[in-house]
Amino acid sequence: MTLIDGDEISARVRDEVSREISDLDYTPRLVAVLMSDDPASETYVRMKHQAAEEVGVDSETIDIDPEETEEALLDVIDDLNQDEDVDGILVQLPLPDHVDEHAALDAVAPEKDVDGFHPENKGRLMDGRPRMVPATPRGVHRMLQEADVEVDGADVTIVGRSNIVGKPLAALLTNHDATVTVCHSHTDDLAAHTRRADVVVAAVGVAEMIDAEMVAEGATVIDVGINRVDADNDKGYELVGDVAFDEVKEVAGAITPVPGGVGPMTVACLMENTVEAARQRRKN
Ligand code: NDP
């Protein structure tokens, strides 16, 4: 069994980005917009800043009170769209219930949309000529490449059809000639789909739901899930994936851990997107 080490691969990605930035005659600038008091969202934004600092991206967070109106958020996004010094904009999800998520994501200028969530960027990915590939799918694809897992012709089953993970990953891997099945909560006999896959990607948000019975001998298992479960430690919780790691590693040919798997890849690939956005916008 091969452990696909997201910490190690993401360090390599960050190193590549950092070298690329050192050759530029400007510093790419990323702005995160945070309209939430959720500690998990605050942690994610903090991790993105840390990565930005490490690779040499100039980054900042604009905090908007979650009680504020949708207009207030759209005004901030509009200002960032107009700001010539800003290369990348990310709107941290989830947004408060009274804010229309689509309205916010649609408002980000497509050329600054480093999350790849603007409909134009989603459409381009579907069309096989991507500009900004969402960071988590991009990270998953890079992990498969680094682990020498052949995607071309492979049967890939993705569990989860969200707009940020499952669907764009399906488009990306289809573009790379995989045969992709996308499963969700209405899927009949989920295990039948996962068991015949060469590659299983779990992006569900249900702790350890993919068990050893659901995975074929020798398959590659990529665990996108991040779930907090109660634990007898100082924090009172621990993070686990959507895959029952201890049992699945006994049957899988290769597997990603949680933590230290897809999570750090997502952050590193966001930095790649930021540099690409800067280069395309500044034309060098
Ligand atoms: P969503 O909640 O948006 O989507 C979950 C998907 O799983 C939905 O398509 C849902 O189906 C499907 N699903 C739920 N329950 C079942 C079930 N019992 N059987 C089959 N399918 C099911 O989640 P996200 O895509 O945003 O995130 C998924 C997980 O990945 C979460 O744990 C999240 O924290 C994590 N994540 C990790 C990232 C990283 O960097 N590592 C980045 C982003 C997310 P339906 O559509 O029918 O509701």
mmCIF file with all atom_site columns, C-alpha atoms and ligand atoms in Angstrom, residues 44 136 159-166 183-187 190 202-206 209 223-227 242 261-264 266-267, ligand 1:
data_model
loop_
_atom_site.group_PDB
_atom_site.id
_atom_site.type_symbol
_atom_site.label_atom_id
_atom_site.label_alt_id
_atom_site.label_comp_id
_atom_site.label_asym_id
_atom_site.label_entity_id
_atom_site.label_seq_id
_atom_site.pdbx_PDB_ins_code
_atom_site.Cartn_x
_atom_site.Cartn_y
_atom_site.Cartn_z
_atom_site.occupancy
_atom_site.B_iso_or_equiv
_atom_site.pdbx_formal_charge
_atom_site.auth_seq_id
_atom_site.auth_comp_id
_atom_site.auth_asym_id
_atom_site.auth_atom_id
_atom_site.pdbx_PDB_model_num
ATOM   1  C CA  . TYR A 1 44  ? -9.213  27.919 6.484  1.00 0.00 ? 44  TYR A CA  1
ATOM   2  C CA  . THR A 1 136 ? -9.427  20.861 -4.437 1.00 0.00 ? 136 THR A CA  1
ATOM   3  C CA  . VAL A 1 159 ? -18.886 10.098 -4.093 1.00 0.00 ? 159 VAL A CA  1
ATOM   4  C CA  . GLY A 1 160 ? -20.301 13.619 -3.775 1.00 0.00 ? 160 GLY A CA  1
ATOM   5  C CA  . ARG A 1 161 ? -21.552 16.041 -6.434 1.00 0.00 ? 161 ARG A CA  1
ATOM   6  C CA  . SER A 1 162 ? -20.942 19.445 -4.875 1.00 0.00 ? 162 SER A CA  1
ATOM   7  C CA  . ASN A 1 163 ? -20.163 22.413 -7.084 1.00 0.00 ? 163 ASN A CA  1
ATOM   8  C CA  . ILE A 1 164 ? -16.799 22.883 -5.387 1.00 0.00 ? 164 ILE A CA  1
ATOM   9  C CA  . VAL A 1 165 ? -15.484 19.312 -5.358 1.00 0.00 ? 165 VAL A CA  1
ATOM   10 C CA  . GLY A 1 166 ? -17.458 16.491 -6.978 1.00 0.00 ? 166 GLY A CA  1
ATOM   11 C CA  . CYS A 1 183 ? -22.571 9.304  -6.863 1.00 0.00 ? 183 CYS A CA  1
ATOM   12 C CA  . HIS A 1 184 ? -24.684 11.218 -4.345 1.00 0.00 ? 184 HIS A CA  1
ATOM   13 C CA  . SER A 1 185 ? -27.348 10.764 -1.713 1.00 0.00 ? 185 SER A CA  1
ATOM   14 C CA  . HIS A 1 186 ? -29.868 9.419  -4.252 1.00 0.00 ? 186 HIS A CA  1
ATOM   15 C CA  . THR A 1 187 ? -27.492 6.822  -5.676 1.00 0.00 ? 187 THR A CA  1
ATOM   16 C CA  . LEU A 1 190 ? -23.411 3.040  -3.735 1.00 0.00 ? 190 LEU A CA  1
ATOM   17 C CA  . ALA A 1 202 ? -14.791 10.443 -1.285 1.00 0.00 ? 202 ALA A CA  1
ATOM   18 C CA  . ALA A 1 203 ? -16.146 13.995 -0.977 1.00 0.00 ? 203 ALA A CA  1
ATOM   19 C CA  . VAL A 1 204 ? -19.212 13.475 1.154  1.00 0.00 ? 204 VAL A CA  1
ATOM   20 C CA  . GLY A 1 205 ? -18.813 14.997 4.599  1.00 0.00 ? 205 GLY A CA  1
ATOM   21 C CA  . VAL A 1 206 ? -19.833 11.841 6.475  1.00 0.00 ? 206 VAL A CA  1
ATOM   22 C CA  . MET A 1 209 ? -18.533 6.145  5.592  1.00 0.00 ? 209 MET A CA  1
ATOM   23 C CA  . ASP A 1 223 ? -10.272 11.112 0.818  1.00 0.00 ? 223 ASP A CA  1
ATOM   24 C CA  . VAL A 1 224 ? -11.413 14.721 0.488  1.00 0.00 ? 224 VAL A CA  1
ATOM   25 C CA  . GLY A 1 225 ? -13.590 14.675 3.614  1.00 0.00 ? 225 GLY A CA  1
ATOM   26 C CA  . ILE A 1 226 ? -12.780 16.670 6.711  1.00 0.00 ? 226 ILE A CA  1
ATOM   27 C CA  . ASN A 1 227 ? -15.045 15.804 9.640  1.00 0.00 ? 227 ASN A CA  1
ATOM   28 C CA  . ASP A 1 242 ? -14.912 10.191 4.757  1.00 0.00 ? 242 ASP A CA  1
ATOM   29 C CA  . GLY A 1 261 ? -3.899  14.506 2.468  1.00 0.00 ? 261 GLY A CA  1
ATOM   30 C CA  . VAL A 1 262 ? -6.083  16.585 0.185  1.00 0.00 ? 262 VAL A CA  1
ATOM   31 C CA  . GLY A 1 263 ? -6.347  19.498 2.668  1.00 0.00 ? 263 GLY A CA  1
ATOM   32 C CA  . PRO A 1 264 ? -2.806  20.859 2.221  1.00 0.00 ? 264 PRO A CA  1
ATOM   33 C CA  . THR A 1 266 ? -6.059  22.480 -1.775 1.00 0.00 ? 266 THR A CA  1
ATOM   34 C CA  . VAL A 1 267 ? -4.196  25.345 -0.152 1.00 0.00 ? 267 VAL A CA  1
HETATM 35 P P1  . NDP B 2 .   ? -21.403 19.005 0.238  1.00 0.00 ? 1   NDP B P1  1
HETATM 36 O O1  . NDP B 2 .   ? -22.124 18.833 1.518  1.00 0.00 ? 1   NDP B O1  1
HETATM 37 O O2  . NDP B 2 .   ? -21.619 20.218 -0.580 1.00 0.00 ? 1   NDP B O2  1
HETATM 38 O O3  . NDP B 2 .   ? -21.707 17.753 -0.697 1.00 0.00 ? 1   NDP B O3  1
HETATM 39 C C1  . NDP B 2 .   ? -21.735 16.460 -0.174 1.00 0.00 ? 1   NDP B C1  1
HETATM 40 C C2  . NDP B 2 .   ? -22.095 15.501 -1.260 1.00 0.00 ? 1   NDP B C2  1
HETATM 41 O O4  . NDP B 2 .   ? -22.136 14.190 -0.706 1.00 0.00 ? 1   NDP B O4  1
HETATM 42 C C3  . NDP B 2 .   ? -23.468 15.753 -1.886 1.00 0.00 ? 1   NDP B C3  1
HETATM 43 O O5  . NDP B 2 .   ? -23.399 15.559 -3.289 1.00 0.00 ? 1   NDP B O5  1
HETATM 44 C C4  . NDP B 2 .   ? -24.358 14.705 -1.236 1.00 0.00 ? 1   NDP B C4  1
HETATM 45 O O6  . NDP B 2 .   ? -25.411 14.252 -2.067 1.00 0.00 ? 1   NDP B O6  1
HETATM 46 C C5  . NDP B 2 .   ? -23.373 13.569 -1.055 1.00 0.00 ? 1   NDP B C5  1
HETATM 47 N N1  . NDP B 2 .   ? -23.786 12.680 0.038  1.00 0.00 ? 1   NDP B N1  1
HETATM 48 C C6  . NDP B 2 .   ? -24.146 12.992 1.283  1.00 0.00 ? 1   NDP B C6  1
HETATM 49 N N2  . NDP B 2 .   ? -24.467 11.905 1.988  1.00 0.00 ? 1   NDP B N2  1
HETATM 50 C C7  . NDP B 2 .   ? -24.306 10.862 1.145  1.00 0.00 ? 1   NDP B C7  1
HETATM 51 C C8  . NDP B 2 .   ? -24.485 9.463  1.266  1.00 0.00 ? 1   NDP B C8  1
HETATM 52 N N3  . NDP B 2 .   ? -24.883 8.911  2.433  1.00 0.00 ? 1   NDP B N3  1
HETATM 53 N N4  . NDP B 2 .   ? -24.234 8.686  0.197  1.00 0.00 ? 1   NDP B N4  1
HETATM 54 C C9  . NDP B 2 .   ? -23.817 9.219  -0.971 1.00 0.00 ? 1   NDP B C9  1
HETATM 55 N N5  . NDP B 2 .   ? -23.622 10.532 -1.145 1.00 0.00 ? 1   NDP B N5  1
HETATM 56 C C10 . NDP B 2 .   ? -23.874 11.353 -0.090 1.00 0.00 ? 1   NDP B C10 1
HETATM 57 O O7  . NDP B 2 .   ? -19.879 18.808 0.602  1.00 0.00 ? 1   NDP B O7  1
HETATM 58 P P2  . NDP B 2 .   ? -18.495 19.346 -0.054 1.00 0.00 ? 1   NDP B P2  1
HETATM 59 O O8  . NDP B 2 .   ? -18.297 18.771 -1.395 1.00 0.00 ? 1   NDP B O8  1
HETATM 60 O O9  . NDP B 2 .   ? -18.397 20.794 0.145  1.00 0.00 ? 1   NDP B O9  1
HETATM 61 O O10 . NDP B 2 .   ? -17.472 18.667 0.952  1.00 0.00 ? 1   NDP B O10 1
HETATM 62 C C11 . NDP B 2 .   ? -17.401 17.263 1.111  1.00 0.00 ? 1   NDP B C11 1
HETATM 63 C C12 . NDP B 2 .   ? -16.390 16.962 2.193  1.00 0.00 ? 1   NDP B C12 1
HETATM 64 O O11 . NDP B 2 .   ? -15.117 17.414 1.757  1.00 0.00 ? 1   NDP B O11 1
HETATM 65 C C13 . NDP B 2 .   ? -16.639 17.667 3.521  1.00 0.00 ? 1   NDP B C13 1
HETATM 66 O O12 . NDP B 2 .   ? -16.179 16.831 4.567  1.00 0.00 ? 1   NDP B O12 1
HETATM 67 C C14 . NDP B 2 .   ? -15.771 18.900 3.443  1.00 0.00 ? 1   NDP B C14 1
HETATM 68 O O13 . NDP B 2 .   ? -15.378 19.366 4.716  1.00 0.00 ? 1   NDP B O13 1
HETATM 69 C C15 . NDP B 2 .   ? -14.604 18.358 2.684  1.00 0.00 ? 1   NDP B C15 1
HETATM 70 N N6  . NDP B 2 .   ? -13.851 19.340 1.923  1.00 0.00 ? 1   NDP B N6  1
HETATM 71 C C16 . NDP B 2 .   ? -12.506 19.244 1.990  1.00 0.00 ? 1   NDP B C16 1
HETATM 72 C C17 . NDP B 2 .   ? -11.712 20.062 1.256  1.00 0.00 ? 1   NDP B C17 1
HETATM 73 C C18 . NDP B 2 .   ? -10.251 19.858 1.334  1.00 0.00 ? 1   NDP B C18 1
HETATM 74 O O14 . NDP B 2 .   ? -9.512  20.733 0.959  1.00 0.00 ? 1   NDP B O14 1
HETATM 75 N N7  . NDP B 2 .   ? -9.777  18.699 1.767  1.00 0.00 ? 1   NDP B N7  1
HETATM 76 C C19 . NDP B 2 .   ? -12.251 21.120 0.416  1.00 0.00 ? 1   NDP B C19 1
HETATM 77 C C20 . NDP B 2 .   ? -13.701 21.110 0.343  1.00 0.00 ? 1   NDP B C20 1
HETATM 78 C C21 . NDP B 2 .   ? -14.464 20.239 1.091  1.00 0.00 ? 1   NDP B C21 1
HETATM 79 P P3  . NDP B 2 .   ? -26.604 15.231 -2.562 1.00 0.00 ? 1   NDP B P3  1
HETATM 80 O O15 . NDP B 2 .   ? -25.993 16.098 -3.641 1.00 0.00 ? 1   NDP B O15 1
HETATM 81 O O16 . NDP B 2 .   ? -27.623 14.292 -3.091 1.00 0.00 ? 1   NDP B O16 1
HETATM 82 O O17 . NDP B 2 .   ? -27.015 16.016 -1.356 1.00 0.00 ? 1   NDP B O17 1
#
